[in-house]
Amino acid sequence: MSINQKILDRYDASMDDEFERQVLYRAIAISYAWVINLMFGTCAVLAWVLPGVYALWAVLPMGVLIFSMAIRDFWLRQYAPTPRITPYSKLGWVFAVVVSILIMSGIYRNTLGVVDPDMSRGMIVGGVVGAIGSLFVLRDISTKQRQRDRQRLDAQLGEDD
């Protein structure tokens, strides 16, 4: 039995019927969205309060999130296609942009006098270019991955389109 299965069994055992389980899993989805937002806010705070080069540790919580999302995606793709990317609300976009600016400016401010100025500027340019680039390619990559997952799962089940 895998660790992931043990986690699911523990959550399933905490509820009495299918309706309660469904509500629990929806609540977990809601809390997951809040965790992501709170994690980004934590990154912004760390970027401003950690001195000097230590400000680079502000991105560590993002690594934890990426790792947990990779585990989620690996498990999910065994049973269902990759989910569609749904757009943020206007408030979500504002939050993401403001927090991203806070993270980058905090790291820039704290590392400027400690490391080579070109490195600080390079981190900012790389972060901005990477974020903008991901906006353009992420949806296409996700759509293609969803199609591949669906084809693979259909082939495993022996179904035709």
Short mmCIF file of C-alpha atoms in Angstrom, two decimals:
data_model
loop_
_atom_site.label_atom_id
_atom_site.label_comp_id
_atom_site.label_asym_id
_atom_site.label_seq_id
_atom_site.Cartn_x
_atom_site.Cartn_y
_atom_site.Cartn_z
CA MET A 1 0.00 0.00 0.00
CA SER A 2 1.42 3.37 -1.01
CA ILE A 3 1.71 6.41 1.21
CA ASN A 4 -0.84 8.19 -0.99
CA GLN A 5 -3.33 5.34 -0.54
CA LYS A 6 -2.85 5.48 3.23
CA ILE A 7 -3.58 9.21 3.14
CA LEU A 8 -6.78 8.60 1.17
CA ASP A 9 -7.84 5.76 3.48
CA ARG A 10 -7.37 8.00 6.51
CA TYR A 11 -9.51 10.77 4.97
CA ASP A 12 -12.16 8.28 3.80
CA ALA A 13 -12.34 6.73 7.28
CA SER A 14 -13.09 10.14 8.78
CA MET A 15 -16.46 10.33 6.99
CA ASP A 16 -19.54 8.12 7.21
CA ASP A 17 -20.90 8.21 3.66
CA GLU A 18 -20.18 9.24 0.08
CA PHE A 19 -21.83 12.66 0.42
CA GLU A 20 -19.66 13.56 3.42
CA ARG A 21 -16.56 12.37 1.53
CA GLN A 22 -17.47 14.48 -1.49
CA VAL A 23 -17.95 17.56 0.70
CA LEU A 24 -14.65 16.82 2.46
CA TYR A 25 -12.75 16.60 -0.82
CA ARG A 26 -14.34 19.84 -2.01
CA ALA A 27 -13.26 21.49 1.25
CA ILE A 28 -9.73 20.17 0.68
CA ALA A 29 -9.75 21.74 -2.81
CA ILE A 30 -10.77 25.07 -1.27
CA SER A 31 -8.09 24.85 1.40
CA TYR A 32 -5.51 23.97 -1.27
CA ALA A 33 -6.29 27.20 -3.13
CA TRP A 34 -5.88 29.15 0.11
CA VAL A 35 -2.60 27.38 0.88
CA ILE A 36 -1.24 28.43 -2.51
CA ASN A 37 -2.18 32.08 -1.93
CA LEU A 38 -0.86 32.08 1.64
CA MET A 39 2.36 30.45 0.45
CA PHE A 40 2.89 33.22 -2.11
CA GLY A 41 2.21 35.82 0.57
CA THR A 42 4.75 34.10 2.83
CA CYS A 43 7.30 34.23 0.01
CA ALA A 44 6.75 37.98 -0.28
CA VAL A 45 7.21 38.52 3.46
CA LEU A 46 10.38 36.40 3.50
CA ALA A 47 11.78 38.30 0.50
CA TRP A 48 11.56 41.52 2.48
CA VAL A 49 12.56 40.38 5.99
CA LEU A 50 15.46 38.01 5.25
CA PRO A 51 18.71 39.97 5.08
CA GLY A 52 21.14 39.94 2.16
CA VAL A 53 21.54 36.75 0.19
CA TYR A 54 19.24 34.97 2.65
CA ALA A 55 16.38 36.71 0.84
CA LEU A 56 16.85 34.13 -1.92
CA TRP A 57 15.39 31.57 0.51
CA ALA A 58 12.07 33.34 0.01
CA VAL A 59 11.43 31.13 -3.02
CA LEU A 60 11.81 27.90 -0.98
CA PRO A 61 8.07 27.62 -0.22
CA MET A 62 7.45 27.62 -3.98
CA GLY A 63 9.68 24.56 -4.27
CA VAL A 64 7.60 22.78 -1.65
CA LEU A 65 4.45 23.65 -3.59
CA ILE A 66 5.93 22.48 -6.90
CA PHE A 67 7.00 19.19 -5.29
CA SER A 68 3.56 18.57 -3.79
CA MET A 69 1.89 19.43 -7.11
CA ALA A 70 4.16 16.94 -8.88
CA ILE A 71 3.08 14.21 -6.44
CA ARG A 72 -0.56 15.19 -7.00
CA ASP A 73 -0.20 15.15 -10.78
CA PHE A 74 1.63 11.81 -10.79
CA TRP A 75 -1.12 10.20 -8.73
CA LEU A 76 -3.98 11.89 -10.59
CA ARG A 77 -2.74 10.92 -14.04
CA GLN A 78 -3.04 7.24 -13.10
CA TYR A 79 -6.82 7.66 -12.81
CA ALA A 80 -7.91 10.77 -14.73
CA PRO A 81 -6.60 13.22 -17.33
CA THR A 82 -4.69 16.31 -16.27
CA PRO A 83 -7.23 18.98 -15.26
CA ARG A 84 -7.87 21.96 -17.48
CA ILE A 85 -6.27 25.23 -16.47
CA THR A 86 -9.01 27.58 -15.37
CA PRO A 87 -8.45 31.33 -15.53
CA TYR A 88 -7.95 33.46 -12.44
CA SER A 89 -10.53 36.03 -11.43
CA LYS A 90 -9.54 39.69 -11.72
CA LEU A 91 -8.81 39.72 -8.00
CA GLY A 92 -6.66 36.60 -8.41
CA TRP A 93 -4.65 38.27 -11.19
CA VAL A 94 -4.16 41.43 -9.13
CA PHE A 95 -3.03 39.36 -6.15
CA ALA A 96 -0.61 37.30 -8.27
CA VAL A 97 0.93 40.36 -9.92
CA VAL A 98 1.24 42.36 -6.68
CA VAL A 99 2.75 39.46 -4.75
CA SER A 100 5.14 38.63 -7.61
CA ILE A 101 6.31 42.25 -7.67
CA LEU A 102 6.74 42.19 -3.89
CA ILE A 103 8.79 38.98 -4.05
CA MET A 104 11.05 40.19 -6.84
CA SER A 105 11.51 43.68 -5.41
CA GLY A 106 12.26 42.30 -1.93
CA ILE A 107 14.88 39.92 -3.26
CA TYR A 108 16.33 42.66 -5.47
CA ARG A 109 16.49 45.15 -2.61
CA ASN A 110 18.12 42.72 -0.18
CA THR A 111 20.65 41.25 -2.60
CA LEU A 112 21.63 44.44 -4.42
CA GLY A 113 24.45 45.43 -2.07
CA VAL A 114 25.61 41.87 -1.42
CA VAL A 115 25.91 40.24 -4.83
CA ASP A 116 26.92 41.57 -8.23
CA PRO A 117 24.27 44.08 -9.39
CA ASP A 118 24.04 42.26 -12.71
CA MET A 119 22.97 39.10 -10.86
CA SER A 120 20.19 40.98 -9.06
CA ARG A 121 18.96 42.52 -12.30
CA GLY A 122 19.29 39.19 -14.09
CA MET A 123 17.07 37.51 -11.50
CA ILE A 124 14.41 40.16 -12.03
CA VAL A 125 14.57 39.96 -15.82
CA GLY A 126 14.58 36.15 -15.72
CA GLY A 127 11.62 36.10 -13.35
CA VAL A 128 9.57 38.49 -15.46
CA VAL A 129 10.42 36.78 -18.77
CA GLY A 130 9.72 33.35 -17.26
CA ALA A 131 6.37 34.44 -15.84
CA ILE A 132 5.24 36.07 -19.08
CA GLY A 133 6.48 33.14 -21.15
CA SER A 134 4.62 30.65 -18.98
CA LEU A 135 1.39 32.58 -19.54
CA PHE A 136 1.67 31.88 -23.26
CA VAL A 137 2.78 28.24 -23.25
CA LEU A 138 1.25 26.74 -20.11
CA ARG A 139 -2.28 26.46 -21.49
CA ASP A 140 -1.05 24.73 -24.68
CA ILE A 141 1.15 22.32 -22.74
CA SER A 142 -1.71 21.51 -20.36
CA THR A 143 -4.18 20.95 -23.22
CA LYS A 144 -1.80 18.60 -25.03
CA GLN A 145 -1.02 16.74 -21.79
CA ARG A 146 -4.75 16.33 -21.11
CA GLN A 147 -5.27 14.87 -24.61
CA ARG A 148 -2.36 12.43 -24.15
CA ASP A 149 -3.65 11.39 -20.73
CA ARG A 150 -7.15 10.82 -22.11
CA GLN A 151 -5.81 8.71 -25.00
CA ARG A 152 -3.61 6.68 -22.64
CA LEU A 153 -6.44 6.07 -20.16
CA ASP A 154 -8.87 5.16 -22.96
CA ALA A 155 -6.33 2.69 -24.37
CA GLN A 156 -5.91 1.13 -20.93
CA LEU A 157 -9.67 0.71 -20.66
CA GLY A 158 -9.93 -0.54 -24.25
CA GLU A 159 -12.34 2.22 -25.26
CA ASP A 160 -12.61 3.95 -28.61
CA ASP A 161 -13.19 7.68 -29.14
#
